[in-house]
Short mmCIF file of C-alpha atoms and ligand atoms in Angstrom, two decimals:
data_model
loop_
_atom_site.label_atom_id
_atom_site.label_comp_id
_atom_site.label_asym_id
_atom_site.label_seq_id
_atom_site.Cartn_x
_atom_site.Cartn_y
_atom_site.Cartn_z
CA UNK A 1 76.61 111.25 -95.63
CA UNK A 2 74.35 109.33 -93.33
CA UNK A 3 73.93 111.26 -89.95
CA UNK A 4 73.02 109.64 -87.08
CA UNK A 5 69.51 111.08 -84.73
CA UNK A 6 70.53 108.47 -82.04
CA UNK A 7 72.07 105.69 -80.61
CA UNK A 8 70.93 103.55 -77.88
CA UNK A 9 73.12 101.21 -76.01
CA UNK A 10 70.63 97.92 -75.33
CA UNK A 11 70.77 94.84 -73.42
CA UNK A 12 73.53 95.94 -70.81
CA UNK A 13 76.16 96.86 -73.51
CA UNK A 14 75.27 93.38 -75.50
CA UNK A 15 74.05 95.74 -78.66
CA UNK A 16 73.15 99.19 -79.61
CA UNK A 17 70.37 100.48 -81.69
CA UNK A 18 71.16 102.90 -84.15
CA UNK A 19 68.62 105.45 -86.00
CA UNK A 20 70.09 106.40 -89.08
CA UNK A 21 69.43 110.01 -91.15
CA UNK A 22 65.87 107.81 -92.42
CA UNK A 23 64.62 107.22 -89.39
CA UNK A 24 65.43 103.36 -90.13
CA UNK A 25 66.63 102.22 -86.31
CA UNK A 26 68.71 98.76 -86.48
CA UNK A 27 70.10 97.25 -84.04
CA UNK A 28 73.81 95.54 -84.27
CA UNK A 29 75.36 93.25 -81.66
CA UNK A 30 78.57 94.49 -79.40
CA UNK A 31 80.60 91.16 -80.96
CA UNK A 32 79.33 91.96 -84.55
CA UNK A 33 80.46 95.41 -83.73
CA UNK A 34 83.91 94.55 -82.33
CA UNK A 35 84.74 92.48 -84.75
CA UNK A 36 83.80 94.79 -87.66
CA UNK A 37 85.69 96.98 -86.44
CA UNK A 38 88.15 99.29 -89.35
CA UNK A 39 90.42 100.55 -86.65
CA UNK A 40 94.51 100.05 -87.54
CA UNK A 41 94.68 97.41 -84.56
CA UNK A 42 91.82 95.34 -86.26
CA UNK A 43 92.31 95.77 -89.97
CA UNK A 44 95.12 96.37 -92.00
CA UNK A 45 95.29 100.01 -93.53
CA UNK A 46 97.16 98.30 -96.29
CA UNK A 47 95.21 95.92 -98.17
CA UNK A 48 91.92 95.92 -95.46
CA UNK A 49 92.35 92.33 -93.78
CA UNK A 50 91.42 91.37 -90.18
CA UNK A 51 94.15 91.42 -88.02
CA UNK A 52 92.68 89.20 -85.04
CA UNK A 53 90.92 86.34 -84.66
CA UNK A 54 87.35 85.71 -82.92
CA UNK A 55 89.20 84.06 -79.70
CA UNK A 56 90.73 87.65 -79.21
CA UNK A 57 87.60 89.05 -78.94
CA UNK A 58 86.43 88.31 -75.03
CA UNK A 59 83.14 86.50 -75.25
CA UNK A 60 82.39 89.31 -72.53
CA UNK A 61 82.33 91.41 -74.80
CA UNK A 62 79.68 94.58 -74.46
CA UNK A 63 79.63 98.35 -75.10
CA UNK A 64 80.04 100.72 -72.16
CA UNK A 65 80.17 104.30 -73.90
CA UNK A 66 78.40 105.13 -77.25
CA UNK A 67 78.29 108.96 -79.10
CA UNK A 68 77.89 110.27 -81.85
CA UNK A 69 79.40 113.16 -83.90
CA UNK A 70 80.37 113.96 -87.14
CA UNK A 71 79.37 111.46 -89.47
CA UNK A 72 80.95 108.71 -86.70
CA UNK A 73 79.78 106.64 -84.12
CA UNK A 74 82.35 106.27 -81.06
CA UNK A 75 82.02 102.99 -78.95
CA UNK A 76 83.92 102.07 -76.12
CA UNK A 77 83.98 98.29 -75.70
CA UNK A 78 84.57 96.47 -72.28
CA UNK A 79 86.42 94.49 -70.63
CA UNK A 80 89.29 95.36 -73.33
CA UNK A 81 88.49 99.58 -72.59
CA UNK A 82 89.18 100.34 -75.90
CA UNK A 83 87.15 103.58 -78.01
CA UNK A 84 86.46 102.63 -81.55
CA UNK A 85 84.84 104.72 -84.90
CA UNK A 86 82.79 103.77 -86.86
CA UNK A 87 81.47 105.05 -90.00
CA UNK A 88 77.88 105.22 -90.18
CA UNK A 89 77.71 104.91 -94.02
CA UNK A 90 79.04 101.55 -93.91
CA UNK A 91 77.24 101.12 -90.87
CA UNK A 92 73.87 101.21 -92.70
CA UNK A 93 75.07 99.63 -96.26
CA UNK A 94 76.10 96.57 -93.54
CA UNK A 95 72.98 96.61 -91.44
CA UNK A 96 71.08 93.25 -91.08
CA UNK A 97 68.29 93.88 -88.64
CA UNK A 98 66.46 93.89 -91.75
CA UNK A 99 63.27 91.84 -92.58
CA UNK A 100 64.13 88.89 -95.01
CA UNK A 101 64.04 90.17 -98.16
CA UNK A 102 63.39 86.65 -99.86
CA UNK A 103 61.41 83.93 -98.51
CA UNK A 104 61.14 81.29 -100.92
CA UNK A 105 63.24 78.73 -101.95
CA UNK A 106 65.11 79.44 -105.56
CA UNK A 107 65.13 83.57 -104.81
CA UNK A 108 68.10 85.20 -106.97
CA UNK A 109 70.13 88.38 -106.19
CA UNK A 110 68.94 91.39 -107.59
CA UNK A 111 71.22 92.07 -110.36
CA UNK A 112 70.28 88.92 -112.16
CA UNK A 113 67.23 88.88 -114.72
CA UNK A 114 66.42 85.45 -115.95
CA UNK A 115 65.05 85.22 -120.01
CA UNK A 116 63.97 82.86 -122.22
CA UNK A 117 63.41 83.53 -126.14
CA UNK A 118 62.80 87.11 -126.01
CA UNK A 119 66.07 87.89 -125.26
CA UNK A 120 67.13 87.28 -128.56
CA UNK A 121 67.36 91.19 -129.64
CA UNK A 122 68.92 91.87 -126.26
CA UNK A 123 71.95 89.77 -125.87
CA UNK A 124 75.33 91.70 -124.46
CA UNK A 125 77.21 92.56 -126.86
CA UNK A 126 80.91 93.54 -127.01
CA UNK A 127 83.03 94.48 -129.65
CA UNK A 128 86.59 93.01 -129.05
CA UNK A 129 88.99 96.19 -130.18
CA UNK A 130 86.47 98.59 -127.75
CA UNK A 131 86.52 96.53 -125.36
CA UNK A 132 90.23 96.47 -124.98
CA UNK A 133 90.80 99.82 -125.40
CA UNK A 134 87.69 101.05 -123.71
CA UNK A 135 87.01 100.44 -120.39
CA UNK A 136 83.80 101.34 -120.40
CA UNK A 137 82.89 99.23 -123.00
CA UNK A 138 84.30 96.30 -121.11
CA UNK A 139 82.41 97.12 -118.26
CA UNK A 140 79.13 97.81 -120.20
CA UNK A 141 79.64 94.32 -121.41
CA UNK A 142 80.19 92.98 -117.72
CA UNK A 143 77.03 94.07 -116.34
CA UNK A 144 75.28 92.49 -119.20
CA UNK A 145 77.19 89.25 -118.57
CA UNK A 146 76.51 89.76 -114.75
CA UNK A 147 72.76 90.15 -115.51
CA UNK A 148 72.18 87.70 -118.14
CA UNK A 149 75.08 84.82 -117.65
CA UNK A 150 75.71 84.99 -121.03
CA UNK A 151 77.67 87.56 -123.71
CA UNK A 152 78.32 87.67 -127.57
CA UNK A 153 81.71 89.18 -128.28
CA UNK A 154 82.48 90.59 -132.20
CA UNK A 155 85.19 91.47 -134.06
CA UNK A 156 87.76 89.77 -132.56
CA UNK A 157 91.31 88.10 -134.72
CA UNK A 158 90.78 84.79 -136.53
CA UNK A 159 93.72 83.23 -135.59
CA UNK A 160 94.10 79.94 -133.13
CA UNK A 161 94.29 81.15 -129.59
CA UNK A 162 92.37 84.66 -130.14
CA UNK A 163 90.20 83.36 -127.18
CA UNK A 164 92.96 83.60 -124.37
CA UNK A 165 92.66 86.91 -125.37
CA UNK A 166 88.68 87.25 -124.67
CA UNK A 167 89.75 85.39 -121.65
CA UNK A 168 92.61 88.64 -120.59
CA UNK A 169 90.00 90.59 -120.72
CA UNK A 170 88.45 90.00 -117.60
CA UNK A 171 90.30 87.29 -116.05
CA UNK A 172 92.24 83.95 -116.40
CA UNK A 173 92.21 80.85 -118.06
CA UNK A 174 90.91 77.41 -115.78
CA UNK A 175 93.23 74.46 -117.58
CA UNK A 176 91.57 70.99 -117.01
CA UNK A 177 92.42 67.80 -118.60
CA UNK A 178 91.21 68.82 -121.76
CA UNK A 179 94.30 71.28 -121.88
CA UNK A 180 94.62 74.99 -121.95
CA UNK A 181 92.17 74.74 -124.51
CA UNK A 182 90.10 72.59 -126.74
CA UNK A 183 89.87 72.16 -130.28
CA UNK A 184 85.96 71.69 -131.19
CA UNK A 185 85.54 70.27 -134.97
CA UNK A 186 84.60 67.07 -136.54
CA UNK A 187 87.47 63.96 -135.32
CA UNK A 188 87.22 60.48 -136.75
CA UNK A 189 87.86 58.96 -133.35
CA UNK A 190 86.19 61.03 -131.01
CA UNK A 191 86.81 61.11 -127.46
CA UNK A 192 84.08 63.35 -126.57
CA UNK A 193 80.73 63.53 -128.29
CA UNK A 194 81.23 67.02 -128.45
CA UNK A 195 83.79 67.08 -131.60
CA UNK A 196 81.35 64.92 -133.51
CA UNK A 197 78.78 66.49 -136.08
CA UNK A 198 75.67 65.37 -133.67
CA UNK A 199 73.64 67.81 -131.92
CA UNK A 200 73.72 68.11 -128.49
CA UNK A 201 71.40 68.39 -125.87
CA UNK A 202 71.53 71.96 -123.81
CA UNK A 203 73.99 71.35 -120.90
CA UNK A 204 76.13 72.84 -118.59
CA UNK A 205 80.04 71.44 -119.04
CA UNK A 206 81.85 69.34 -116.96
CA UNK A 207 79.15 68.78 -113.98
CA UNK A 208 81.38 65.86 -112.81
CA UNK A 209 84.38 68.39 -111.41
CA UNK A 210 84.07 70.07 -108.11
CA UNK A 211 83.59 73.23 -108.41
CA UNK A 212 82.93 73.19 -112.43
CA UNK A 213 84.29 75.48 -114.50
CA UNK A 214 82.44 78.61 -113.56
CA UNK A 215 82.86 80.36 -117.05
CA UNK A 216 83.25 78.56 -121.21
CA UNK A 217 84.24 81.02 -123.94
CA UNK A 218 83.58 79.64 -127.59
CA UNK A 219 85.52 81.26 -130.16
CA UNK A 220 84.77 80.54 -133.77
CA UNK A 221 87.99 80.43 -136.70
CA UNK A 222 85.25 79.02 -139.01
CA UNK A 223 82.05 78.17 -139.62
CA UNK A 224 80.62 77.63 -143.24
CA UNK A 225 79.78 74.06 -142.93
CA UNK A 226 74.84 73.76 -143.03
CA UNK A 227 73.27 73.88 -139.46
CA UNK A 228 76.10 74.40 -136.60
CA UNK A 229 74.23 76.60 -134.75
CA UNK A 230 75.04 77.60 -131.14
CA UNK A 231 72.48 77.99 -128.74
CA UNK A 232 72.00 79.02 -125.45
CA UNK A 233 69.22 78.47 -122.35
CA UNK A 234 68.82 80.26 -119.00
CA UNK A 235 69.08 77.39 -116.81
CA UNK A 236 67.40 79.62 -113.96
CA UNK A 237 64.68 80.15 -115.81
CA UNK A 238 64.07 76.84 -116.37
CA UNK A 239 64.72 76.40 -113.12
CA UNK A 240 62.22 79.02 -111.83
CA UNK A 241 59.78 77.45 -114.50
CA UNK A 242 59.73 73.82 -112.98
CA UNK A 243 59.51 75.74 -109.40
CA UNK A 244 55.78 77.35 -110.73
CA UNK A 245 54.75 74.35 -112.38
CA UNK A 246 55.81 71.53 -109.67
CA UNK A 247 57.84 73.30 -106.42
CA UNK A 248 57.12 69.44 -104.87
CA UNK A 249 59.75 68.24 -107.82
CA UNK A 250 61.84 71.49 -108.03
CA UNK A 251 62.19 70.56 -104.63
CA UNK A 252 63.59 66.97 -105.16
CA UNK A 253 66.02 68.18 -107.39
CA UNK A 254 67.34 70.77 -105.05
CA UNK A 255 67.16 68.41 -102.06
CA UNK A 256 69.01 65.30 -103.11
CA UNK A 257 72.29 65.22 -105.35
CA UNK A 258 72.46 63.93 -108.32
CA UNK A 259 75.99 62.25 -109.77
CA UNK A 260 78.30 62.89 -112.39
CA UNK A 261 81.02 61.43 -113.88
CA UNK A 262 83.31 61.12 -116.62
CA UNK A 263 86.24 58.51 -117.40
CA UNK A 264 86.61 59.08 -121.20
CA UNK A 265 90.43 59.80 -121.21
CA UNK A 266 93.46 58.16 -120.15
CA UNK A 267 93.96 58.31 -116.30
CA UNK A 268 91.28 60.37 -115.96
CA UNK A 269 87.99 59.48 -113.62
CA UNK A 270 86.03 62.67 -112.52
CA UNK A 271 83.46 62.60 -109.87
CA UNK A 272 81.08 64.84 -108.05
CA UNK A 273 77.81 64.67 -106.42
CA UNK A 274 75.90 67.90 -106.73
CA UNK A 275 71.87 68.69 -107.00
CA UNK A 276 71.05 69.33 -110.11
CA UNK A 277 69.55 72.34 -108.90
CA UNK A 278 71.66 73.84 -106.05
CA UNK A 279 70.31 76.40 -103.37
CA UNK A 280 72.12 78.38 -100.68
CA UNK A 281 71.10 77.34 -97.23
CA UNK A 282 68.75 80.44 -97.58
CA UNK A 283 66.97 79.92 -100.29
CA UNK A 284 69.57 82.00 -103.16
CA UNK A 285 69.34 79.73 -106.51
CA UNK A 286 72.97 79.16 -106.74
CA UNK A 287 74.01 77.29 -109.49
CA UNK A 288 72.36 74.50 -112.09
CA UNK A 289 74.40 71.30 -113.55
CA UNK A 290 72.66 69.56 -116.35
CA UNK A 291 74.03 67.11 -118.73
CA UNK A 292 73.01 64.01 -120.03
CA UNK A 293 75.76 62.70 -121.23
CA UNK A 294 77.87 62.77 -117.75
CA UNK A 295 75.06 61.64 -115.55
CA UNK A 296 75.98 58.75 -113.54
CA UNK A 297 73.71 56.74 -111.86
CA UNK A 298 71.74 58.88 -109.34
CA UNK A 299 71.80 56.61 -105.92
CA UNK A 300 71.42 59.69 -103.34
CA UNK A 301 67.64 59.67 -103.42
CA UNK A 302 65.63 57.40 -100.93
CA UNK A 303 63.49 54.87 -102.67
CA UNK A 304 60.20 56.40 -102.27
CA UNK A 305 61.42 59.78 -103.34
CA UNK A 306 63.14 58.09 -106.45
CA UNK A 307 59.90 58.18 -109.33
CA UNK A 308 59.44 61.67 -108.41
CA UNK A 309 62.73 62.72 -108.74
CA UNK A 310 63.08 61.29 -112.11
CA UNK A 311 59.77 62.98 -113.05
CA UNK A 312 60.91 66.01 -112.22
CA UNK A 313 64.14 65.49 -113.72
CA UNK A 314 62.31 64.81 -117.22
CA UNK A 315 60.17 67.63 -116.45
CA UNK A 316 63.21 69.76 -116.53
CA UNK A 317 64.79 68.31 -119.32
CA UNK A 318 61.56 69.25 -121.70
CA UNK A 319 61.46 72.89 -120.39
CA UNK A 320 64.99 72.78 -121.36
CA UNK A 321 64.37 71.33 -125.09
CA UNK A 322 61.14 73.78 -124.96
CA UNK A 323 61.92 76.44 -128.37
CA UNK A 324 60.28 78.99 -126.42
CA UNK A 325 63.54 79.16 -123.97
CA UNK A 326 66.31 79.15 -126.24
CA UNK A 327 68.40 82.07 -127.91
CA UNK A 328 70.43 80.53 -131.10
CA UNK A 329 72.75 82.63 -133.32
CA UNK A 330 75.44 81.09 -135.75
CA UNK A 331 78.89 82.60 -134.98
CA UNK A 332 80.93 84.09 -137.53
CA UNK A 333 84.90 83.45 -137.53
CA UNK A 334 86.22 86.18 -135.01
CA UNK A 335 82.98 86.10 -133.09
CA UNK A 336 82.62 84.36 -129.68
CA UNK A 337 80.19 83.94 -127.02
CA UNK A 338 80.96 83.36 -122.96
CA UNK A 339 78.72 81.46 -120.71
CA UNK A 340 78.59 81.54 -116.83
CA UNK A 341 78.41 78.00 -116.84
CA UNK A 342 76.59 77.37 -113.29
CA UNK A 343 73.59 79.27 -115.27
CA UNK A 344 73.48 79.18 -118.72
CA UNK A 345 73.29 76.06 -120.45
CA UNK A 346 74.75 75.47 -123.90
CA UNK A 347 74.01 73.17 -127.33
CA UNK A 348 74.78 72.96 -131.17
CA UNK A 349 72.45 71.90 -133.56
CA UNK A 350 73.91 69.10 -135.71
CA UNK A 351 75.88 70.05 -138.51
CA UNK A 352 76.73 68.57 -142.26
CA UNK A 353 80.07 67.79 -143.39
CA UNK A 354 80.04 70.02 -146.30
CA UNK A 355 82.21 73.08 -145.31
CA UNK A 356 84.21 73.30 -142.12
CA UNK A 357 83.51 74.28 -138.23
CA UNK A 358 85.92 75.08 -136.04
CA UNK A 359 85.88 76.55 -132.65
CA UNK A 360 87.79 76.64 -129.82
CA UNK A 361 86.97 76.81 -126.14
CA UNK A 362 88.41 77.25 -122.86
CA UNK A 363 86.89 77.64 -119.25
CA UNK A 364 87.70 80.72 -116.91
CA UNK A 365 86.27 81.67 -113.88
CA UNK A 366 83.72 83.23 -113.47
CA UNK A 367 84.50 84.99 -109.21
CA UNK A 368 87.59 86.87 -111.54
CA UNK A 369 85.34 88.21 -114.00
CA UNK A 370 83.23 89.66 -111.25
CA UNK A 371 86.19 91.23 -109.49
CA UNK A 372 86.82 92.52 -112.24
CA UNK A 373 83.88 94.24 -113.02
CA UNK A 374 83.58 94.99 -108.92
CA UNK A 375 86.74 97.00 -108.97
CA UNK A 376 85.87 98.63 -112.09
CA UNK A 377 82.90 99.53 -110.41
CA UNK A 378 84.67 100.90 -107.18
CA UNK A 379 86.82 102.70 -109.41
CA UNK A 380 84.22 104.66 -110.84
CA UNK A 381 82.48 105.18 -107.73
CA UNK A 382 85.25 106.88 -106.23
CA UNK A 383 85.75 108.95 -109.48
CA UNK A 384 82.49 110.28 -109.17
FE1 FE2 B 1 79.59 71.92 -123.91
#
C-alpha cells in the first residue's frame, strides 16, 4: 500500500500537494477532493454512486486540516467543517497532475495494438464450449478482442440462432430494423447489397445510425459455395497510416463530418453526420465509419477544403483496399468472428453460386462486452 512522506496544504486550503511512497508529489484541488470524496454521506456504500450534486459543494470550498496516517489521508474541508479519508491508493491510481501522456492528434489507449497483415497467425481465438464453461477462457478471449477489435470464435452449434449465444457470452443483442438478426445468403430481390453474391468493399456497418452498432458477430451454418471469404481491416491502422503519410488530410477527415444515410426499407430513413475519422477532444482516435455504399452526399466541408477532403478520403479508401492490411479466413459452419465495429472494418470476397453460404449476423454492444471483461477483471484482482 502506497504510504504517504507528506502532504502540503497549498493555495490557502484551495489544494494540497501530496508525495506519494515514489517520491511522485501531485497536487489535487480542494473541489476535486470534496467531490471525490468515498465517505457514506457522499457515496453510496451500496452500489458506489454520488450522493450530492456539485451545487452542494460551496464554491468556497478549501481544506483547513490535512494528516496523514495509516495508509489514509484525513482532510477537513471548510466552510462545511467536515473530516474526510481518503485512500491514498486510489489517490495516486486517480492523480492527474501528470504531464500529458499523448500529444498528437489520433493517440490510442494503451491496451489497443493496431495490425495489418501480420496478424494473420495471431488472431483471438476462442473455442465456444471453453469459453462457456471456462471463465478464463472467455476472458483470455476478451483481452484479445479488447486489444485487437476483432475475435474468431470455433466450435460453436450449427443451428439458426447459435449466434445469440456468442452474443450471451459477453453481453446483449442491439435489434435494429434489420431485426434481432439477419439472414446473410444469396436473395433474388435484394434489399441490401449485402445478401447478393458481389464482393464488398471493407466497411464498417450501419455508419448512418447514431451511435452505430458498436459490435457485429457473423456466424456461419454454411459455407461450401467458391470464394466467400471474410475479411477483416484495422481501420486504426489505416487510420494511423493516412496520419504518417498526409496528417494535413487525416486532418480533414477528422475535422469535418461526413454523412450517411440509408432509406432502403419500408418506413425507414437513417441519418447521421459523423467524421469519418472521429477524435476525442484530446486527441484519443475514437472511432472510424467507412462505407461506400451509405455515404450521402458530404456538404459539411467548406468549399476550399472540399478537393482535399475527397483526396484524402480516396487516400483512405486505397490503404483500405491495400492486401498488405487485410486478415481473410473462410469460416467453417459453427465458426464465427466478432468485430468492434467503430474499429475494424469488414468485407467478403464475391462468391459463385455453386454450393451454398449462409451466415447470420447480429450487432451487440460493444461498452457490455467491456464490462464484462472489466468485472471479470476486478474479480480476479480481488482474488489475488
Ligand atoms: Fe457489413
Amino acid at each position: 500500500m502506497a504510504r504517504a512522506a507528506e502532504v502540503e496544504i497549498l493555495e490557502g486550503g484551495g489544494s494540497v500537494a501530496v508525495t506519494f511512497a515514489n517520491g511522485e508529489t501531485c497536487r489535487f484541488h480542494a473541489v476535486w477532493l470534496r467531490d471525490n470524496a468515498w465517505d457514506d454521506k457522499t457515496r453510496s456504500p451500496g452500489n458506489g454512486q454520488r450522493l450530492i450534486t456539485l451545487g452542494e459543494i460551496p464554491r468556497t470550498i478549501s481544506v483547513v486540516s490535512a494528516t496523514l496516517a495509516g495508509g489514509q489521508m484525513q482532510l477537513t474541508f471548510a466552510p462545511e467543517g467536515r473530516t474526510i479519508p481518503y485512500d491514498l491508493s486510489w489517490l495516486e491510481r486517480h492523480a492527474y497532475d501528470r504531464p500529458a501522456g499523448h500529444t498528437f492528434r489520433g493517440w490510442m489507449a494503451e491496451d489497443i495494438e493496431t495490425w495489418d497483415a501480420g496478424l494473420a497467425d495471431g488472431v483471438p481465438l476462442g473455442d465456444f464450449s471453453a469459453m462457456r464453461q471456462e471463465p478464463r477462457a472467455l476472458r483470455d478471449w476478451l483481452r484479445g478482442v479488447r486489444r485487437y477489435g476483432f475475435g474468431k470464435i470455433t466450435g460453436g452449434p450449427i443451428e439458426s440462432g447459435a449466434l445469440f449465444d456468442v452474443v450471451a457470452l459477453f453481453g446483449y443483442v442491439r435489434e435494429t430494423n434489420y431485426g434481432r438478426h439477419f439472414e446473410v445468403r444469396t436473395e433474388v430481390n435484394p434489399s441490401n447489397l449485402a445478401y447478393t453474391g458481389l464482393g464488398l468493399q471493407a466497411h464498417t456497418d450501419n455508419p448512418y445510425r447514431d451511435p452505430v452498432p458498436t459490435v457485429q458477430v457473423l456466424y456461419c451454418l454454411e459455407n461450401s459455395a467458391e470464394g466467400g471469404e471474410n475479411m477483416v481491416v484495422d481501420g486504426f491502422r489505416a487510420a494511423e497510416r493516412l496520419r504518417d503519410e498526409d496528417p494535413h488530410g487525416f486532418d480533414l477527415l477528422t475535422r469535418y463530418c461526413a454523412r450517411f444515410e440509408y432509406a432502403g426499407g419500408s418506413g425507414v430513413c437513417l441519418r447521421s453526420r459523423r467524421p469519418m475519422i472521429e477524435l476525442a477532444p484530446d486527441g484519443e482516435l475514437v472511432a472510424v465509419r467507412f462505407n461506400n455504399r451509405s455515404a450521402a452526399a458530404i456538404t459539411d466541408v467548406p468549399y476550399e477544403h472540399m478537393a482535399g477532403y475527397y483526396a484524402a478520403y480516396r487516400r483512405l479508401g486505397e490503404i483500405i483496399d491495400d492486401p498488405a492490411m487485410e486478415v481473410s479466413f473462410k469460416l467453417s459452419p459453427g465458426e464465427s468472428f466478432l468485430v468492434d465495429n467503430t474499429r475494424v472494418l469488414h468485407a467478403r470476397k464475391g462468391y459463385s453460386g455453386a454450393g451454398s453460404r449462409w451466415l447470420q449476423g447480429c450487432y451487440a454492444d460493444k461498452d457490455g462486452l467491456l464490462s464484462t471483461l472489466a468485472a471479470m477483471d476486478l474479480k480476479d484482482r480481488e482474488a489475488a
